[in-house]
Short mmCIF file of C-alpha atoms and ligand atoms in Angstrom, two decimals:
data_model
loop_
_atom_site.label_atom_id
_atom_site.label_comp_id
_atom_site.label_asym_id
_atom_site.label_seq_id
_atom_site.Cartn_x
_atom_site.Cartn_y
_atom_site.Cartn_z
CA UNK I 320 -16.45 16.08 -2.52
CA UNK I 321 -13.62 18.55 -2.86
CA UNK I 322 -10.19 16.99 -1.25
CA UNK I 323 -7.06 19.19 -0.17
CA UNK I 324 -3.94 18.73 2.00
CA UNK I 325 -2.26 20.93 4.45
CA UNK I 326 -0.63 21.10 7.05
CA UNK I 327 -2.04 22.59 9.89
CA UNK I 328 -2.92 22.54 14.15
CA UNK I 329 -6.57 21.01 14.96
CA UNK I 330 -7.24 24.68 17.19
CA UNK I 331 -6.57 26.86 14.77
CA UNK I 332 -8.00 25.05 12.00
CA UNK I 333 -11.60 27.07 11.23
CA UNK I 334 -14.22 24.43 9.62
CA UNK I 335 -17.65 22.53 10.79
CA UNK I 336 -15.69 20.06 12.23
CA UNK I 337 -12.60 18.38 13.19
CA UNK I 338 -12.44 14.58 13.46
CA UNK I 339 -10.09 13.33 15.27
CA UNK I 340 -8.81 10.05 16.96
CA UNK I 341 -9.66 8.13 20.58
CA UNK I 342 -7.43 5.28 21.58
CA UNK I 343 -9.95 2.66 23.54
CA UNK I 344 -8.59 2.64 26.70
CA UNK I 345 -9.12 7.26 26.51
CA UNK I 346 -6.25 8.22 24.93
CA UNK I 347 -6.02 10.96 22.31
CA UNK I 348 -4.24 10.76 19.41
CA UNK I 349 -1.08 12.86 19.79
CA UNK I 350 -2.56 15.29 16.68
CA UNK I 351 -5.86 15.88 19.54
CA UNK I 352 -3.91 17.05 22.29
CA UNK I 353 -3.03 20.85 21.55
CA UNK I 354 -6.90 20.75 20.20
CA UNK I 355 -7.45 18.97 23.68
CA UNK I 356 -5.47 21.73 25.63
CA UNK I 357 -7.61 25.25 23.79
CA UNK I 358 -10.75 23.76 24.48
CA UNK I 359 -9.67 23.81 27.91
CA UNK I 360 -10.08 19.84 28.59
CA UNK I 361 -13.65 19.35 27.50
CA UNK I 362 -12.31 16.26 24.99
CA UNK I 363 -10.54 14.61 28.24
CA UNK I 364 -13.91 15.41 30.08
CA UNK I 365 -15.93 13.90 27.97
CA UNK I 366 -13.57 10.71 28.09
CA UNK I 367 -14.11 10.87 31.67
CA UNK I 368 -17.01 10.86 31.83
CA UNK I 369 -16.94 8.91 29.27
CA UNK I 370 -19.42 9.07 26.45
CA UNK I 371 -16.46 8.68 24.67
CA UNK I 372 -14.44 4.98 25.36
CA UNK I 373 -12.41 4.61 21.72
CA UNK I 374 -13.49 1.29 21.33
CA UNK I 375 -13.35 0.72 17.52
CA UNK I 376 -17.26 1.55 16.32
CA UNK I 377 -17.66 4.27 18.47
CA UNK I 378 -18.24 7.88 17.61
CA UNK I 379 -18.73 11.00 19.18
CA UNK I 380 -19.91 14.00 17.53
CA UNK I 381 -19.67 17.65 19.66
CA UNK I 382 -21.83 19.69 20.12
CA UNK I 383 -20.88 23.28 22.56
CA UNK I 384 -17.37 24.08 22.22
CA UNK I 385 -14.88 26.53 23.09
CA UNK I 386 -11.40 27.73 22.80
CA UNK I 387 -11.00 26.57 18.96
CA UNK I 388 -11.97 27.84 15.72
CA UNK I 389 -14.02 24.70 14.88
CA UNK I 390 -17.69 24.67 15.47
CA UNK I 391 -17.97 21.00 16.21
CA UNK I 392 -15.50 18.30 16.75
CA UNK I 393 -15.99 13.82 15.78
CA UNK I 394 -14.56 12.14 17.79
CA UNK I 395 -14.20 8.49 16.55
CA UNK I 396 -12.55 5.48 18.00
CA UNK I 397 -9.82 3.63 16.96
CA UNK I 398 -9.37 0.77 18.56
CA UNK I 399 -6.40 -0.89 20.78
CA UNK I 400 -3.49 1.30 19.58
CA UNK I 401 -0.61 -0.66 19.33
CA UNK I 402 -3.86 -3.22 16.64
CA UNK I 403 -4.35 0.07 14.78
CA UNK I 404 -3.53 -1.79 11.60
CA UNK I 405 -4.18 -1.04 7.32
CA UNK I 406 -8.42 -2.83 8.30
CA UNK I 407 -9.04 -1.43 11.34
CA UNK I 408 -8.07 2.56 9.95
CA UNK I 409 -11.21 1.50 6.60
CA UNK I 410 -13.66 0.69 9.26
CA UNK I 411 -13.21 3.30 10.95
CA UNK I 412 -13.99 5.79 8.23
CA UNK I 413 -17.07 4.30 8.08
CA UNK I 414 -18.61 6.00 10.61
CA UNK I 415 -16.55 8.83 10.35
CA UNK I 416 -18.58 9.66 5.98
CA UNK I 417 -21.87 8.39 8.20
CA UNK I 418 -21.86 10.76 10.45
CA UNK I 419 -20.16 13.64 8.64
CA UNK I 420 -22.97 13.06 5.61
CA UNK I 421 -25.78 13.62 8.38
CA UNK I 422 -24.89 16.13 9.60
CA UNK I 423 -25.40 20.01 8.44
CA UNK I 424 -21.13 20.47 7.73
CA UNK I 425 -21.27 22.30 4.81
CA UNK I 426 -16.65 20.73 5.66
CA UNK I 427 -15.01 19.18 7.20
CA UNK I 428 -11.01 19.04 8.44
CA UNK I 429 -9.78 15.03 9.20
CA UNK I 430 -6.43 14.70 11.40
CA UNK I 431 -6.01 11.46 11.28
CA UNK I 432 -3.46 10.68 8.32
CA UNK I 433 -0.74 11.50 10.59
CA UNK I 434 -2.25 8.54 13.26
CA UNK I 435 1.02 5.90 12.28
CA UNK I 436 -1.11 2.65 10.65
CA UNK I 437 1.26 -0.93 10.44
CA UNK I 438 2.89 -1.36 7.54
CA UNK I 439 0.95 1.80 5.66
CA UNK I 440 2.51 5.51 4.62
CA UNK I 441 0.77 8.76 4.14
CA UNK I 442 0.50 7.80 0.39
CA UNK I 443 -2.09 4.52 1.54
CA UNK I 444 -3.77 6.86 4.28
CA UNK I 445 -5.02 8.99 2.47
CA UNK I 446 -5.13 6.93 -0.99
CA UNK I 447 -8.21 5.36 1.75
CA UNK I 448 -9.89 8.74 2.93
CA UNK I 449 -11.14 9.82 0.03
CA UNK I 450 -12.27 6.48 -1.43
CA UNK I 451 -14.29 5.70 1.72
CA UNK I 452 -15.34 8.98 1.44
CA UNK I 453 -17.13 8.71 -2.39
CA UNK I 454 -18.58 5.35 -1.16
CA UNK I 455 -20.28 6.99 1.70
CA UNK I 456 -21.31 9.68 -0.96
CA UNK I 457 -22.91 6.90 -3.20
CA UNK I 458 -26.14 6.92 -4.14
CA UNK I 459 -28.35 5.66 -6.62
CA UNK I 460 -30.56 7.91 -6.68
CA UNK I 461 -30.64 8.75 -11.36
CA UNK I 462 -34.18 6.64 -11.79
CA UNK I 463 -36.22 8.12 -9.47
CA UNK I 464 -38.49 10.60 -9.84
CA UNK I 465 -37.06 12.60 -7.30
CA UNK I 466 -33.75 13.20 -6.27
CA UNK I 467 -32.20 11.30 -2.81
CA UNK I 468 -31.75 14.65 -0.86
CA UNK I 469 -28.07 15.87 -1.46
CA UNK I 470 -25.21 15.71 1.85
CA UNK I 471 -24.02 19.03 3.08
CA UNK I 472 -20.71 17.62 2.84
CA UNK I 473 -18.67 19.27 -0.21
CA UNK I 474 -15.49 20.25 1.31
CA UNK I 475 -12.72 17.93 2.76
CA UNK I 476 -9.58 18.77 4.44
CA UNK I 477 -6.63 16.22 5.82
CA UNK I 478 -4.65 17.85 7.59
CA UNK I 479 -1.09 17.18 8.73
CA UNK I 480 0.99 18.58 11.45
CA UNK I 481 4.18 18.44 8.60
CA UNK I 482 3.91 19.74 6.00
CA UNK I 483 3.28 17.75 2.69
CA UNK I 484 4.82 16.32 0.30
CA UNK I 485 4.53 15.84 -3.80
CA UNK I 486 3.44 12.03 -3.48
CA UNK I 487 1.00 13.86 -0.91
CA UNK I 488 -0.36 15.91 -3.53
CA UNK I 489 -0.46 12.90 -5.03
CA UNK I 490 -1.93 10.08 -3.92
CA UNK I 491 -4.60 13.13 -3.12
CA UNK I 492 -5.49 13.73 -7.34
CA UNK I 493 -5.21 10.10 -7.88
CA UNK I 494 -8.19 8.43 -5.76
CA UNK I 495 -10.02 11.50 -6.82
CA UNK I 496 -10.02 9.92 -10.14
CA UNK I 497 -10.07 6.51 -9.26
CA UNK I 498 -13.06 7.85 -7.17
CA UNK I 499 -14.37 9.04 -10.20
CA UNK I 500 -14.02 5.97 -12.58
CA UNK I 501 -15.53 3.59 -9.22
CA UNK I 502 -18.68 6.36 -10.20
CA UNK I 503 -18.86 5.68 -13.56
CA UNK I 504 -18.21 1.94 -12.90
CA UNK I 505 -21.36 1.84 -10.19
CA UNK I 506 -23.41 3.63 -11.37
CA UNK I 507 -23.59 1.52 -15.57
CA UNK I 508 -23.53 -1.56 -13.18
CA UNK I 509 -27.12 0.01 -11.23
CA UNK I 510 -28.65 0.80 -14.57
CA UNK I 511 -31.27 -2.11 -15.37
CA UNK I 512 -31.91 -4.33 -18.29
CA UNK I 513 -33.86 -2.17 -20.60
CA UNK I 514 -31.77 1.03 -20.52
CA UNK I 515 -28.13 -0.07 -19.89
CA UNK I 516 -28.31 -2.25 -23.75
CA UNK I 517 -24.80 -2.85 -25.58
CA UNK I 518 -26.01 -0.22 -27.75
CA UNK I 519 -26.10 2.60 -24.70
CA UNK I 520 -22.74 1.16 -23.28
CA UNK I 521 -20.92 1.81 -26.98
CA UNK I 522 -22.46 5.27 -26.41
CA UNK I 523 -20.70 5.87 -23.80
CA UNK I 524 -17.36 4.66 -24.72
CA UNK I 525 -18.24 7.29 -28.12
CA UNK I 526 -18.75 9.69 -24.31
CA UNK I 527 -15.96 9.27 -22.85
CA UNK I 528 -13.90 8.78 -26.24
CA UNK I 529 -14.21 12.49 -26.84
CA UNK I 530 -14.60 14.16 -23.10
CA UNK I 531 -11.06 12.28 -22.69
CA UNK I 532 -9.51 12.70 -25.33
CA UNK I 533 -9.84 8.99 -26.79
CA UNK I 534 -10.14 7.10 -29.84
CA UNK I 535 -13.49 4.68 -29.94
CA UNK I 536 -14.74 2.50 -32.64
CA UNK I 537 -17.88 -0.04 -32.24
CA UNK I 538 -18.00 -3.16 -34.60
CA UNK I 539 -21.56 -4.20 -35.90
CA UNK I 540 -22.05 -7.68 -36.36
CA UNK I 541 -21.80 -7.26 -39.51
CA UNK I 542 -17.59 -6.68 -38.95
CA UNK I 543 -17.77 -9.33 -36.21
CA UNK I 544 -19.61 -12.25 -38.94
CA UNK I 545 -16.96 -10.94 -41.31
CA UNK I 546 -14.78 -11.27 -38.71
CA UNK I 547 -15.89 -15.44 -38.19
CA UNK I 548 -16.22 -14.38 -34.67
CA UNK I 549 -19.43 -16.73 -34.42
CA UNK I 550 -18.52 -17.89 -30.81
CA UNK I 551 -19.81 -14.45 -29.19
CA UNK I 552 -22.02 -14.19 -31.55
CA UNK I 553 -23.79 -16.82 -31.21
CA UNK I 554 -25.17 -15.14 -28.10
CA UNK I 555 -26.59 -13.37 -29.17
CA UNK I 556 -29.15 -14.47 -31.62
CA UNK I 557 -32.09 -15.00 -29.54
CA UNK I 558 -31.68 -11.14 -28.38
CA UNK I 559 -33.29 -7.80 -29.89
CA UNK I 560 -30.63 -5.64 -29.32
CA UNK I 561 -27.70 -5.27 -31.40
CA UNK I 562 -23.92 -7.22 -30.34
CA UNK I 563 -21.13 -4.20 -30.01
CA UNK I 564 -18.34 -5.00 -29.69
CA UNK I 565 -16.89 -1.43 -27.80
CA UNK I 566 -12.87 -0.88 -28.62
CA UNK I 567 -11.03 2.31 -26.41
CA UNK I 568 -7.70 3.49 -26.55
CA UNK I 569 -5.91 5.33 -23.89
CA UNK I 570 -2.50 6.94 -25.52
CA UNK I 571 -0.49 8.17 -22.58
CA UNK I 572 3.32 6.82 -23.86
CA UNK I 573 4.68 6.66 -27.26
CA UNK I 574 3.01 5.15 -29.94
CA UNK I 575 5.04 2.30 -30.37
CA UNK I 576 4.83 1.17 -26.45
CA UNK I 577 2.26 -1.53 -26.59
CA UNK I 578 -0.52 -1.09 -24.38
CA UNK I 579 -2.16 -3.53 -21.84
CA UNK I 580 -5.52 -4.62 -23.23
CA UNK I 581 -8.27 -4.31 -21.01
CA UNK I 582 -11.07 -7.17 -22.13
CA UNK I 583 -14.06 -7.04 -20.46
CA UNK I 584 -16.95 -9.27 -20.84
CA UNK I 585 -20.16 -6.31 -20.19
CA UNK I 586 -23.27 -9.04 -20.99
CA UNK I 587 -26.41 -6.36 -20.09
CA UNK I 588 -28.57 -8.99 -19.32
CA UNK I 589 -28.14 -12.54 -18.88
CA UNK I 590 -31.30 -14.37 -18.61
CA UNK I 591 -28.92 -17.56 -18.73
CA UNK I 592 -30.64 -18.02 -22.84
CA UNK I 593 -32.30 -21.58 -23.11
CA UNK I 594 -31.10 -22.41 -19.98
CA UNK I 595 -32.65 -20.12 -18.45
CA UNK I 596 -32.33 -19.29 -15.22
CA UNK I 597 -34.44 -19.82 -12.35
CA UNK I 598 -36.69 -16.77 -11.62
CA UNK I 599 -35.56 -15.82 -8.21
CA UNK I 600 -33.01 -12.77 -8.01
CA UNK I 601 -32.96 -13.27 -11.61
CA UNK I 602 -33.28 -9.33 -11.96
CA UNK I 603 -28.92 -9.10 -10.66
CA UNK I 604 -27.43 -11.05 -13.93
CA UNK I 605 -28.35 -6.96 -15.38
CA UNK I 606 -24.26 -6.60 -13.42
CA UNK I 607 -23.65 -8.63 -15.79
CA UNK I 608 -21.81 -6.22 -17.13
CA UNK I 609 -20.30 -5.59 -14.47
CA UNK I 610 -16.70 -6.06 -15.99
CA UNK I 611 -16.98 -3.87 -19.24
CA UNK I 612 -17.94 -1.24 -16.43
CA UNK I 613 -15.11 -1.77 -14.37
CA UNK I 614 -13.18 -1.07 -17.91
CA UNK I 615 -14.77 2.52 -18.70
CA UNK I 616 -14.34 3.28 -14.79
CA UNK I 617 -10.54 2.27 -15.14
CA UNK I 618 -10.11 3.73 -18.55
CA UNK I 619 -12.29 7.74 -16.49
CA UNK I 620 -9.54 6.92 -14.43
CA UNK I 621 -5.93 6.81 -16.35
CA UNK I 622 -7.04 9.84 -17.90
CA UNK I 623 -7.56 11.66 -15.10
CA UNK I 624 -4.17 10.63 -13.88
CA UNK I 625 -2.94 11.12 -16.97
CA UNK I 626 -0.73 8.56 -16.81
CA UNK I 627 1.54 7.42 -18.78
CA UNK I 628 0.74 4.55 -20.47
CA UNK I 629 -1.21 3.83 -22.73
CA UNK I 630 -4.51 1.31 -21.91
CA UNK I 631 -7.06 -0.14 -23.96
CA UNK I 632 -10.24 -1.20 -23.21
CA UNK I 633 -11.66 -4.09 -25.78
CA UNK I 634 -15.65 -4.83 -24.22
CA UNK I 635 -17.87 -7.88 -25.93
CA UNK I 636 -21.78 -6.98 -25.29
CA UNK I 637 -24.70 -8.35 -25.56
CA UNK I 638 -27.54 -10.18 -24.29
CA UNK I 639 -28.19 -13.11 -23.94
CA UNK I 640 -32.37 -14.16 -24.77
CA UNK I 641 -33.82 -16.84 -24.73
CA UNK I 642 -35.90 -16.56 -28.28
CA UNK I 643 -36.83 -18.79 -31.59
CA UNK I 644 -33.32 -18.07 -32.52
CA UNK I 645 -31.30 -18.97 -29.90
CA UNK I 646 -28.56 -21.25 -29.34
CA UNK I 647 -29.47 -24.46 -28.25
CA UNK I 648 -27.64 -26.58 -26.07
CA UNK I 649 -25.45 -29.50 -28.66
CA UNK I 650 -24.65 -26.20 -31.31
CA UNK I 651 -21.65 -26.35 -32.37
CA UNK I 652 -20.08 -23.14 -33.05
CA UNK I 653 -16.41 -21.66 -34.11
CA UNK I 654 -14.09 -19.38 -33.11
CA UNK I 655 -12.85 -16.07 -34.99
CA UNK I 656 -9.52 -18.80 -33.83
CA UNK I 657 -10.35 -21.20 -35.46
CA UNK I 658 -10.73 -22.94 -32.58
CA UNK I 659 -15.05 -25.11 -32.18
CA UNK I 660 -16.80 -25.13 -28.91
CA UNK I 661 -20.01 -26.83 -28.40
CA UNK I 662 -22.38 -25.17 -26.17
CA UNK I 663 -23.19 -27.63 -24.23
CA UNK I 664 -25.31 -24.92 -21.49
CA UNK I 665 -26.14 -21.76 -23.15
CA UNK I 666 -25.64 -19.29 -19.65
CA UNK I 667 -22.35 -20.02 -19.72
CA UNK I 668 -21.96 -17.51 -22.03
CA UNK I 669 -19.64 -14.90 -21.34
CA UNK I 670 -16.37 -16.84 -21.77
CA UNK I 671 -18.13 -17.71 -25.68
CA UNK I 672 -18.16 -13.51 -25.84
CA UNK I 673 -14.52 -13.32 -24.42
CA UNK I 674 -12.81 -15.87 -26.44
CA UNK I 675 -13.65 -14.53 -29.58
CA UNK I 676 -12.85 -10.97 -27.77
CA UNK I 677 -9.30 -11.89 -25.80
CA UNK I 678 -8.89 -13.38 -29.77
CA UNK I 679 -9.25 -9.93 -31.21
CA UNK I 680 -7.51 -7.82 -28.69
CA UNK I 681 -4.18 -9.54 -29.97
CA UNK I 682 -4.68 -6.88 -32.70
CA UNK I 683 -3.03 -4.58 -30.60
CA UNK I 684 0.39 -5.91 -29.73
CA UNK I 685 -0.84 -6.33 -26.58
CA UNK I 686 1.65 -6.13 -23.11
CA UNK I 687 -0.29 -8.35 -21.54
CA UNK I 688 -4.08 -8.60 -21.45
CA UNK I 689 -6.50 -8.62 -18.36
CA UNK I 690 -9.87 -9.87 -18.97
CA UNK I 691 -12.50 -9.03 -16.26
CA UNK I 692 -15.40 -10.85 -15.74
CA UNK I 693 -18.32 -11.90 -13.69
CA UNK I 694 -18.06 -15.08 -14.97
CA UNK I 695 -18.92 -17.84 -12.71
CA UNK I 696 -21.66 -18.66 -10.23
CA UNK I 697 -18.72 -21.16 -8.31
CA UNK I 698 -16.51 -18.17 -8.31
CA UNK I 699 -18.73 -16.83 -5.02
CA UNK I 700 -19.06 -19.98 -3.15
CA UNK I 701 -14.97 -19.66 -3.48
CA UNK I 702 -14.37 -17.03 -2.73
CA UNK I 703 -17.84 -14.41 -1.61
CA UNK I 704 -17.95 -11.19 -1.29
CA UNK I 705 -14.26 -10.24 -0.15
CA UNK I 706 -12.10 -11.19 -3.42
CA UNK I 707 -11.94 -10.95 -6.72
CA UNK I 708 -10.73 -14.39 -8.65
CA UNK I 709 -7.32 -13.87 -10.21
CA UNK I 710 -6.27 -16.70 -12.46
CA UNK I 711 -3.29 -15.56 -14.80
CA UNK I 712 -0.74 -17.74 -17.79
CA UNK I 713 2.18 -15.27 -15.60
CA UNK I 714 3.07 -15.52 -12.08
CA UNK I 715 4.76 -11.55 -11.65
CA UNK I 716 1.13 -9.79 -13.51
CA UNK I 717 -0.66 -12.30 -11.15
CA UNK I 718 1.68 -11.29 -8.26
CA UNK I 719 1.66 -8.16 -9.63
CA UNK I 720 -1.94 -7.28 -9.47
CA UNK I 721 -2.58 -9.09 -6.11
CA UNK I 722 0.13 -6.37 -5.07
CA UNK I 723 -2.04 -4.00 -6.41
CA UNK I 724 -4.96 -5.19 -5.13
CA UNK I 725 -4.04 -5.52 -1.54
CA UNK I 726 -3.30 -2.15 -1.30
CA UNK I 727 -5.75 -0.36 -2.19
CA UNK I 728 -7.90 -3.06 -0.41
CA UNK I 729 -10.07 -4.22 -4.29
CA UNK I 730 -8.18 -7.90 -2.85
CA UNK I 731 -7.95 -10.96 -5.38
CA UNK I 732 -6.64 -14.63 -4.29
CA UNK I 733 -5.28 -16.80 -6.95
CA UNK I 734 -6.27 -19.40 -7.75
CA UNK I 735 -4.60 -22.38 -10.40
CA UNK I 736 -4.34 -23.29 -14.17
CA UNK I 737 -3.54 -26.43 -13.82
CA UNK I 738 -3.32 -29.00 -17.23
CA UNK I 739 -5.57 -31.65 -15.45
CA UNK I 740 -8.57 -28.73 -15.27
CA UNK I 741 -8.56 -28.55 -18.69
CA UNK I 742 -9.84 -32.37 -20.25
CA UNK I 743 -12.92 -31.58 -18.28
CA UNK I 744 -13.67 -28.96 -21.47
CA UNK I 745 -13.72 -32.45 -24.14
CA UNK I 746 -16.47 -32.50 -25.79
CA UNK I 747 -17.26 -35.94 -28.38
CA UNK I 748 -18.31 -33.33 -31.20
CA UNK I 749 -15.92 -29.84 -30.64
CA UNK I 750 -12.52 -29.20 -29.93
CA UNK I 751 -13.98 -28.47 -26.20
CA UNK I 752 -17.36 -27.95 -24.95
CA UNK I 753 -18.30 -24.67 -23.27
CA UNK I 754 -19.04 -25.86 -19.99
CA UNK I 755 -16.12 -27.91 -17.26
CA UNK I 756 -19.63 -29.72 -14.85
CA UNK I 757 -20.35 -29.30 -11.52
CA UNK I 758 -16.09 -29.64 -10.28
CA UNK I 759 -13.79 -26.09 -9.93
CA UNK I 760 -16.27 -24.26 -11.88
CA UNK I 761 -14.25 -21.16 -12.31
CA UNK I 762 -10.96 -23.04 -12.80
CA UNK I 763 -12.67 -24.25 -15.73
CA UNK I 764 -14.28 -21.71 -17.38
CA UNK I 765 -10.04 -20.13 -16.63
CA UNK I 766 -9.17 -22.62 -18.17
CA UNK I 767 -11.79 -22.32 -21.24
CA UNK I 768 -9.86 -18.83 -21.04
CA UNK I 769 -6.82 -19.85 -21.59
CA UNK I 770 -7.51 -22.00 -24.46
CA UNK I 771 -7.31 -18.38 -26.62
CA UNK I 772 -5.10 -15.86 -25.23
CA UNK I 773 -1.62 -18.13 -24.99
CA UNK I 774 -0.44 -15.71 -27.77
CA UNK I 775 -0.15 -13.14 -24.49
CA UNK I 776 0.77 -12.18 -21.01
CA UNK I 777 -2.72 -12.62 -19.86
CA UNK I 778 -5.18 -12.50 -16.38
CA UNK I 779 -8.08 -12.94 -16.20
CA UNK I 780 -9.85 -11.82 -12.71
CA UNK I 781 -13.09 -13.67 -11.94
CA UNK I 782 -15.12 -10.56 -10.15
CA UNK I 783 -18.71 -12.46 -10.89
CA UNK I 784 -18.98 -11.82 -6.00
CA UNK I 785 -16.95 -8.96 -5.48
CA UNK I 786 -18.66 -6.04 -8.81
CA UNK I 787 -21.84 -6.32 -6.47
CA UNK I 788 -23.77 -6.42 -3.20
CA UNK I 789 -27.36 -9.05 -2.54
CA UNK I 790 -30.35 -8.28 -0.89
CA UNK I 791 -30.79 -5.34 1.50
CA UNK I 792 -27.56 -3.51 0.36
CA UNK I 793 -27.82 -4.14 -2.99
CA UNK I 794 -25.23 -2.03 -6.09
CA UNK I 795 -22.63 -2.28 -8.00
CA UNK I 796 -19.62 -1.55 -5.79
CA UNK I 797 -17.01 -0.31 -8.87
CA UNK I 798 -15.19 -3.22 -7.55
CA UNK I 799 -12.00 -3.70 -9.54
CA UNK I 800 -11.49 -0.31 -10.45
CA UNK I 801 -8.99 0.82 -7.23
CA UNK I 802 -7.44 -3.24 -8.11
CA UNK I 803 -6.67 -2.03 -12.40
CA UNK I 804 -5.75 1.77 -11.28
CA UNK I 805 -3.20 0.73 -8.98
CA UNK I 806 -1.66 -2.05 -10.91
CA UNK I 807 -1.63 0.52 -14.32
CA UNK I 808 0.42 3.61 -11.56
CA UNK I 809 2.84 1.29 -11.14
CA UNK I 810 3.19 -0.52 -14.57
CA UNK I 811 3.44 3.80 -15.45
CA UNK I 812 6.10 3.93 -13.24
CA UNK I 813 7.56 1.01 -13.42
CA UNK I 814 8.19 2.95 -17.13
N1 LIG K 1270 -23.61 -14.09 -15.15
C1 LIG K 1270 -23.19 -15.68 -14.99
C2 LIG K 1270 -22.49 -16.40 -13.74
C3 LIG K 1270 -23.30 -15.46 -12.67
C4 LIG K 1270 -23.66 -16.15 -11.61
C5 LIG K 1270 -22.39 -14.22 -11.32
C6 LIG K 1270 -24.03 -15.82 -10.69
C7 LIG K 1270 -23.20 -13.85 -10.19
C8 LIG K 1270 -23.40 -14.64 -10.27
C9 LIG K 1270 -22.55 -16.84 -15.70
O1 LIG K 1270 -22.74 -16.37 -17.52
C10 LIG K 1270 -23.34 -18.43 -15.80
O2 LIG K 1270 -23.48 -17.58 -16.18
N2 LIG K 1270 -22.41 -19.43 -15.40
C11 LIG K 1270 -23.03 -20.25 -15.13
C12 LIG K 1270 -21.48 -20.69 -15.88
C13 LIG K 1270 -22.71 -22.47 -15.61
C14 LIG K 1270 -23.17 -22.84 -16.81
C15 LIG K 1270 -21.76 -23.76 -16.04
C16 LIG K 1270 -22.91 -20.65 -14.04
O3 LIG K 1270 -21.66 -19.68 -12.85
O4 LIG K 1270 -23.32 -21.19 -12.99
MN1 LIG K 1271 -25.24 -16.58 -17.91
ZN1 LIG K 1272 -23.53 -14.03 -17.56
#
């Protein structure tokens, strides 16, 4: 999709389709008044006849227009004017792009960025429009023998009453880069486990490095052995696929500036191992690398935006499979940090690969470390698909991430890391065990990670509920690329 923004009035805009808002009760949005005049009141006539009520979710394509430059008009219901808020704005975009996507229109001109939205500015509206367009156009058809039919829509113009400023152009470019990062994250997430292996992820990181002037380096199992990453290596023992530890470095600022390190869980398939999972929906465990995918997607977006900041991605990647060589419940391993771990459940493998990656992350002398992981089913129970679980050892970092998520409609919700939970990880035989019982499962998983992140500012995002959708709409969401990208935009701006 190609986006542009410029000052224009809808009645003079040549376009296959002009998109205009109508409030509940039938009141045309201000930008639509001149259009209605020029079209000889065709729109207000349709509204008077009851063809368009303005209720949220309502939509009407008007094909026969005269007196205006556009071929069609798409009227979208905005709901009650005094209730028009961020959620209404985002909800309104879905039927707009669904209708445009099914139409024959090759281009469209949207007059929606001038609609006043409670607490939100123009940049926010631009961002949401670009992301909604990309979401609607996304297809996962790379594995089908015939590709899905491509929508005709190629170009979107955002029309404004006043000449758009530099911040509007920036928002457009940044949202476009974030949409591309989300697409990469979705594509990788949707790939099956027999194709998207740790080796495949490493190849993707190398490709990204050569196309975007980044530095990629891959550690093999023998390198990890030398570093003493026996916790990470314990997870891959049952697999025929070699584990990889991928590092991807983006340098947009002075070399001496400390990087933000993003650590992404890259389990390309999680069968549970010897503590094997039930068969139902086990296919969804191909998504257990969505943390890794979000790191690659975010770095792609950051590189395309050219942010003046240093960002390093660290991706521990393996499969978790049962086999004669696989780790067994009761096995004890030594992590790179020196702490020993009793593996009571081989299905709690994410924390086992992450803990060594988090110890390794200290080598980059990080300013901040954020790990992103489809870590616990308990997080799905707690927060569902709306918010990612957020844990942090520093309040100001937690707040920055929460704010970035809210702005992008990629929400997170903070959960506690209080010491009282730590005792659930006590083991009779090792420094800790890898599970803490059913109670507060997401919290004890985060507590486990916190034992490896004492030397730096750190946050953990549990994306088990937000990284993909199940059921009829099954597919990767590309989250939390928007949250992470926005956090990094703000960090780069603050420097
Ligand atoms: N990858 C799963 C977490 C998961 C489960 C994500 C369901 C999304 C949906 C993780 O490796 C796992 O299996 N966690 C266990 C931990 C338990 C054994 C302590 C879980 O959540 O059941
Ligand atoms: Mn598991
Ligand atoms: Zn897992």
